[in-house]
PDB file of C-alpha atoms in Angstrom:
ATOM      1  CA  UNK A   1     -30.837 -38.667 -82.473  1.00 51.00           C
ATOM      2  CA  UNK A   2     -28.273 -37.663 -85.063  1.00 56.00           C
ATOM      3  CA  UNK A   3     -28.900 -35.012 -87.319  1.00 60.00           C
ATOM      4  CA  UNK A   4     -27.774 -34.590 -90.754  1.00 60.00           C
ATOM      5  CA  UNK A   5     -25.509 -31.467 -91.431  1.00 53.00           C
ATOM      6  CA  UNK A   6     -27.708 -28.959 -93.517  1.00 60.00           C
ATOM      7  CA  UNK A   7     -25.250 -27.537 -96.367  1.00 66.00           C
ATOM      8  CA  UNK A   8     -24.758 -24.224 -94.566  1.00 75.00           C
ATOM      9  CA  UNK A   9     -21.570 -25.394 -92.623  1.00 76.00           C
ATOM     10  CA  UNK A  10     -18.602 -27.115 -94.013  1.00 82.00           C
ATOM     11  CA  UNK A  11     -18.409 -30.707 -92.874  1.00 80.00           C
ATOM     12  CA  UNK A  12     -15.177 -30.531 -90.902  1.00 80.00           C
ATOM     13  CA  UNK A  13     -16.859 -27.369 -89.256  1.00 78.00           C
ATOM     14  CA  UNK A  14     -20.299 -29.365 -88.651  1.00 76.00           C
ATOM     15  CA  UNK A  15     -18.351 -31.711 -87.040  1.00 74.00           C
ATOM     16  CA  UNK A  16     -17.044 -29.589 -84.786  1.00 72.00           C
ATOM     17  CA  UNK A  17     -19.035 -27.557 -83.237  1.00 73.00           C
ATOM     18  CA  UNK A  18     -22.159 -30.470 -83.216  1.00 70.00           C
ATOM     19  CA  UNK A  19     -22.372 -32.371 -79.557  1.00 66.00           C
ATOM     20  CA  UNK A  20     -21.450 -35.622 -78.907  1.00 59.00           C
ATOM     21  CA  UNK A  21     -19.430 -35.316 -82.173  1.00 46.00           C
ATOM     22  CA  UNK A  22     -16.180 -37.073 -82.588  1.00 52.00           C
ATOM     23  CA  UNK A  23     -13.077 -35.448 -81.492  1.00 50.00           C
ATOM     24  CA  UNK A  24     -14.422 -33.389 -78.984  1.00 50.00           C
ATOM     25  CA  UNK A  25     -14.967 -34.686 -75.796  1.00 55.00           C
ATOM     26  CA  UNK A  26     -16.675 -32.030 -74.098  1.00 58.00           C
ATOM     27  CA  UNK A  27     -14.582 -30.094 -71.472  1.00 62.00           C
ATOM     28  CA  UNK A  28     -11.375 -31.559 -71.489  1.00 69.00           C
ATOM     29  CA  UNK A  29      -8.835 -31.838 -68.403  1.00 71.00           C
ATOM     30  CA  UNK A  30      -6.759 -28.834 -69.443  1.00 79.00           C
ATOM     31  CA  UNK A  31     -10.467 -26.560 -69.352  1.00 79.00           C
ATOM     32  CA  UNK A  32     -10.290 -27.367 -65.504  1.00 82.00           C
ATOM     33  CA  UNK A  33      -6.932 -26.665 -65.079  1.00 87.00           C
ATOM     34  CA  UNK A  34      -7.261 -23.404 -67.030  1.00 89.00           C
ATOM     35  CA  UNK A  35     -10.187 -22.243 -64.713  1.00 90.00           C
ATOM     36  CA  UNK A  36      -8.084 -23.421 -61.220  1.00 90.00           C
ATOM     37  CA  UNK A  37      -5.226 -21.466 -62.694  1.00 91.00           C
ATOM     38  CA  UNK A  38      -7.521 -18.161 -63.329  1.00 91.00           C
ATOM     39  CA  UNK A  39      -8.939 -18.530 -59.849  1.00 90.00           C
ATOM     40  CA  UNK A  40      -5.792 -19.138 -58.085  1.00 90.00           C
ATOM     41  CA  UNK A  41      -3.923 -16.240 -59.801  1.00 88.00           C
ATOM     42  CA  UNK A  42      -7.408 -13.768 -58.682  1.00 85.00           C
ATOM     43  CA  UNK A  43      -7.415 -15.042 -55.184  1.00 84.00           C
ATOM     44  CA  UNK A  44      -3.488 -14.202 -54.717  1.00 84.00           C
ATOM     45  CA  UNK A  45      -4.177 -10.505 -56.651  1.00 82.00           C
ATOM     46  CA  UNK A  46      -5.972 -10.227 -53.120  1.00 74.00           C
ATOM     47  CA  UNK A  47      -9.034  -8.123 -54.516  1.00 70.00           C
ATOM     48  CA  UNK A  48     -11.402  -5.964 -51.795  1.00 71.00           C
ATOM     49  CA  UNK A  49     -13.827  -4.104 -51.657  1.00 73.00           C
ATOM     50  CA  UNK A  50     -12.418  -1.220 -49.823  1.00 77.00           C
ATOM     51  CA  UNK A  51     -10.958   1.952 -51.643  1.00 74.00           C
ATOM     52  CA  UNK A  52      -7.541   2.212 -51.248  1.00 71.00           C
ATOM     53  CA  UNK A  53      -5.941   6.014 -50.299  1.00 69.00           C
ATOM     54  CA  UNK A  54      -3.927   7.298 -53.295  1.00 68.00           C
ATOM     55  CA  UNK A  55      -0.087   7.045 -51.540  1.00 65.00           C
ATOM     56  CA  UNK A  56       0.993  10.094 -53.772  1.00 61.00           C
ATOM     57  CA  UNK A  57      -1.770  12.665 -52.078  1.00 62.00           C
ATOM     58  CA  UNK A  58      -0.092  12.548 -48.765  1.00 63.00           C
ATOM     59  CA  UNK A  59      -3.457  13.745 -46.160  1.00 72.00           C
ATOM     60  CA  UNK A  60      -0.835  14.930 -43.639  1.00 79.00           C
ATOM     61  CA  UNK A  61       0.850  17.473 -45.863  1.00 84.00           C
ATOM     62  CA  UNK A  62       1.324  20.893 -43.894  1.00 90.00           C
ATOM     63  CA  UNK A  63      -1.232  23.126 -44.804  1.00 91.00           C
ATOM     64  CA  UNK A  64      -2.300  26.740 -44.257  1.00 94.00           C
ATOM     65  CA  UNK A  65      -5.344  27.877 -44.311  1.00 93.00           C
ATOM     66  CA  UNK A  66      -5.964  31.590 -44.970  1.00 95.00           C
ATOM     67  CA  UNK A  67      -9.526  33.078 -43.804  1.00 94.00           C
ATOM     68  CA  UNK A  68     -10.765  36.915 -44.731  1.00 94.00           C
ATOM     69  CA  UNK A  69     -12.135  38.406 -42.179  1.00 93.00           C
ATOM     70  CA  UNK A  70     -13.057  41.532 -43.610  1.00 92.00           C
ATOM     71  CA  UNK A  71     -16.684  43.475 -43.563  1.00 91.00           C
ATOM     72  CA  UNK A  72     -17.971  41.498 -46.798  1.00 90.00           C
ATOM     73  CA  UNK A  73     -17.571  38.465 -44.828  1.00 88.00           C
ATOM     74  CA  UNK A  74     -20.762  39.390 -42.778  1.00 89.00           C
ATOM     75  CA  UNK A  75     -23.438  39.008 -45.671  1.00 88.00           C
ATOM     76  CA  UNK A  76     -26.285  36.861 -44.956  1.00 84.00           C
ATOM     77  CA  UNK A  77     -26.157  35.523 -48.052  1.00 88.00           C
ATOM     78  CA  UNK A  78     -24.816  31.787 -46.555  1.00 84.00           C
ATOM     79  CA  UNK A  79     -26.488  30.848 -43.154  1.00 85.00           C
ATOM     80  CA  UNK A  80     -25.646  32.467 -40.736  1.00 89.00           C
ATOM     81  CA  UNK A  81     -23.010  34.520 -42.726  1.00 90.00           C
ATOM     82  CA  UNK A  82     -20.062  33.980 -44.785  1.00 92.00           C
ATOM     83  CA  UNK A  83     -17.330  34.526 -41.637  1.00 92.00           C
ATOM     84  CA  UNK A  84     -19.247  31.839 -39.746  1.00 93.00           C
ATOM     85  CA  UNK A  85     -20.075  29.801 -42.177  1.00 94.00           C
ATOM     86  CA  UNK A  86     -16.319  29.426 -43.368  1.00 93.00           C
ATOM     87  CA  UNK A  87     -15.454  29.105 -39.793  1.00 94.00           C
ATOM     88  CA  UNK A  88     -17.535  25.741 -39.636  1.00 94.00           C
ATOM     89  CA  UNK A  89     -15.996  24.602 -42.874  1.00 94.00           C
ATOM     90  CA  UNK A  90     -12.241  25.254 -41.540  1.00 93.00           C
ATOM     91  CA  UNK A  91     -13.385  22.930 -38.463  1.00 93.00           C
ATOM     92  CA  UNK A  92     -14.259  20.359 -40.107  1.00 91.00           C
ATOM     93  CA  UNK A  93     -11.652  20.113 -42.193  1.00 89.00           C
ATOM     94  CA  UNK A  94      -9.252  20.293 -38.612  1.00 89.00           C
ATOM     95  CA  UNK A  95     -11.506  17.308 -37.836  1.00 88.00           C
ATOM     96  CA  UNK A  96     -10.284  15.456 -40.799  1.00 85.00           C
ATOM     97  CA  UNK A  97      -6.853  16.216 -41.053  1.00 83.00           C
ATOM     98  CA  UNK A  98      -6.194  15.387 -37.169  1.00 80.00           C
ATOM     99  CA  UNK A  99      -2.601  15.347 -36.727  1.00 82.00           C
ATOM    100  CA  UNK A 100      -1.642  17.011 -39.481  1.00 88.00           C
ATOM    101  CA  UNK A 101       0.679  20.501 -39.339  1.00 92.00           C
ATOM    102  CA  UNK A 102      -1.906  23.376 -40.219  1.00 93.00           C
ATOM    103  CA  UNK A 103      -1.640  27.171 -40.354  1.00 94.00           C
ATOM    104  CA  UNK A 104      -3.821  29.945 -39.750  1.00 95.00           C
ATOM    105  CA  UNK A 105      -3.139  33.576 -41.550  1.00 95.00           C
ATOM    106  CA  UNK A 106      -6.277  35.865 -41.596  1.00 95.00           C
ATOM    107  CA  UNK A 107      -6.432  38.807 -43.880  1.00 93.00           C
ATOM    108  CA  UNK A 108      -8.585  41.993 -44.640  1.00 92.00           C
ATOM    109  CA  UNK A 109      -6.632  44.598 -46.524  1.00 88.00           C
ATOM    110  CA  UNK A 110      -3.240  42.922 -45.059  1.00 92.00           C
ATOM    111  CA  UNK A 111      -2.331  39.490 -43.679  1.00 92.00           C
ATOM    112  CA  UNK A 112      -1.487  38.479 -40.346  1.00 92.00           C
ATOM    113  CA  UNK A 113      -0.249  34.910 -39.026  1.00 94.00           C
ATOM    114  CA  UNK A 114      -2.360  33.723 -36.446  1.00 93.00           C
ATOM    115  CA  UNK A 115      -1.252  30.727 -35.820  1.00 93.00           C
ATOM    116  CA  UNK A 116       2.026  28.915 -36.882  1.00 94.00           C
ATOM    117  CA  UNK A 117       1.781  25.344 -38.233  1.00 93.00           C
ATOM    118  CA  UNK A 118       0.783  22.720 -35.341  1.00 92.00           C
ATOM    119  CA  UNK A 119       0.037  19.480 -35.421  1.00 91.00           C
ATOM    120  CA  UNK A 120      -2.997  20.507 -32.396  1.00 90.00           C
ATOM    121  CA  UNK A 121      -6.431  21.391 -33.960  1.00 88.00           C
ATOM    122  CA  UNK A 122      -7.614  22.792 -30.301  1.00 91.00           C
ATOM    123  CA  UNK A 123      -4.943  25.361 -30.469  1.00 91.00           C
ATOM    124  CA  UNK A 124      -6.343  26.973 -33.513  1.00 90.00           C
ATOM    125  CA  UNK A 125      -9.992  26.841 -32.409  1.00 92.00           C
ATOM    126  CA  UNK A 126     -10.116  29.455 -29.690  1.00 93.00           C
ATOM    127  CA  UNK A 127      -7.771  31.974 -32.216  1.00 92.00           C
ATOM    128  CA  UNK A 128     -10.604  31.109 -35.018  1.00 91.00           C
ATOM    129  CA  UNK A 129     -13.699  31.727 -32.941  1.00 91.00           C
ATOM    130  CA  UNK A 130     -12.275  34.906 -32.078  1.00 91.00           C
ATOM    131  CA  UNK A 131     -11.933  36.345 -35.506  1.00 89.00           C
ATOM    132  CA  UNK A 132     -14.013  39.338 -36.978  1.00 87.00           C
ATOM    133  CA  UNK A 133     -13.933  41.867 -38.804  1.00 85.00           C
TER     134      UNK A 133
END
């Protein structure tokens, strides 16, 4: 079931890309080889799934955190009010950084330290539920 090449394609070209054609034998030994290679060199990259933590933004970095406590702080605007709501935010993000050295400096009109930088979360907890204006 040979066909004739049409005159669209050049003759060596015809011959070249047509199955079963002579000179190509299909995949050759070196197409397998090729393909082991690509898969051996993927499975030693040692690809996952999982995201991994940029090195460079070190989680554990000493941070303070500095919370106003003045009047405008109790607008209902934010359930129940800014102070509290910020309050919530600042122990969560205790929660996440476990371990790591925070500060707390509270300020309305001037700044005071409250706390100095611990590596403890439940030492700054009682200080920050007992802010207000």
């Amino acid at each position: 079931m040979h066909r004739k090449p049409s005159g669209a394609l050049a003759p060596h070209l015809a011959a070249a890309l047509t199955v079963g054609a002579r000179g190509t034998g299909g995949v050759m030994a070196i197409d397998g080889v090729a393909v082991c290679a690509a898969l051996i060199a993927l499975a030693t990259a040692g690809p996952t799934w999982n995201r991994v933590p940029n090195p460079l933004v070190a989680q554990t970095a000493p941070l303070a955190i500095v919370l106003e406590v003045s009047k405008t702080m109790l607008q209902a605007d934010v359930a129940p009010n800014r102070l509290e709501r910020a309050k919530h935010k600042i122990l969560d993000l205790l929660a996440v950084r476990a371990g790591a050295r925070t500060a707390l400096i509270a300020y309305a009109g001037s700044a005071h330290r409250v706390t100095p930088l611990t590596e403890d979360p439940e030492i700054l907890k009682p200080f920050l539920e007992g802010l207000g204006p």
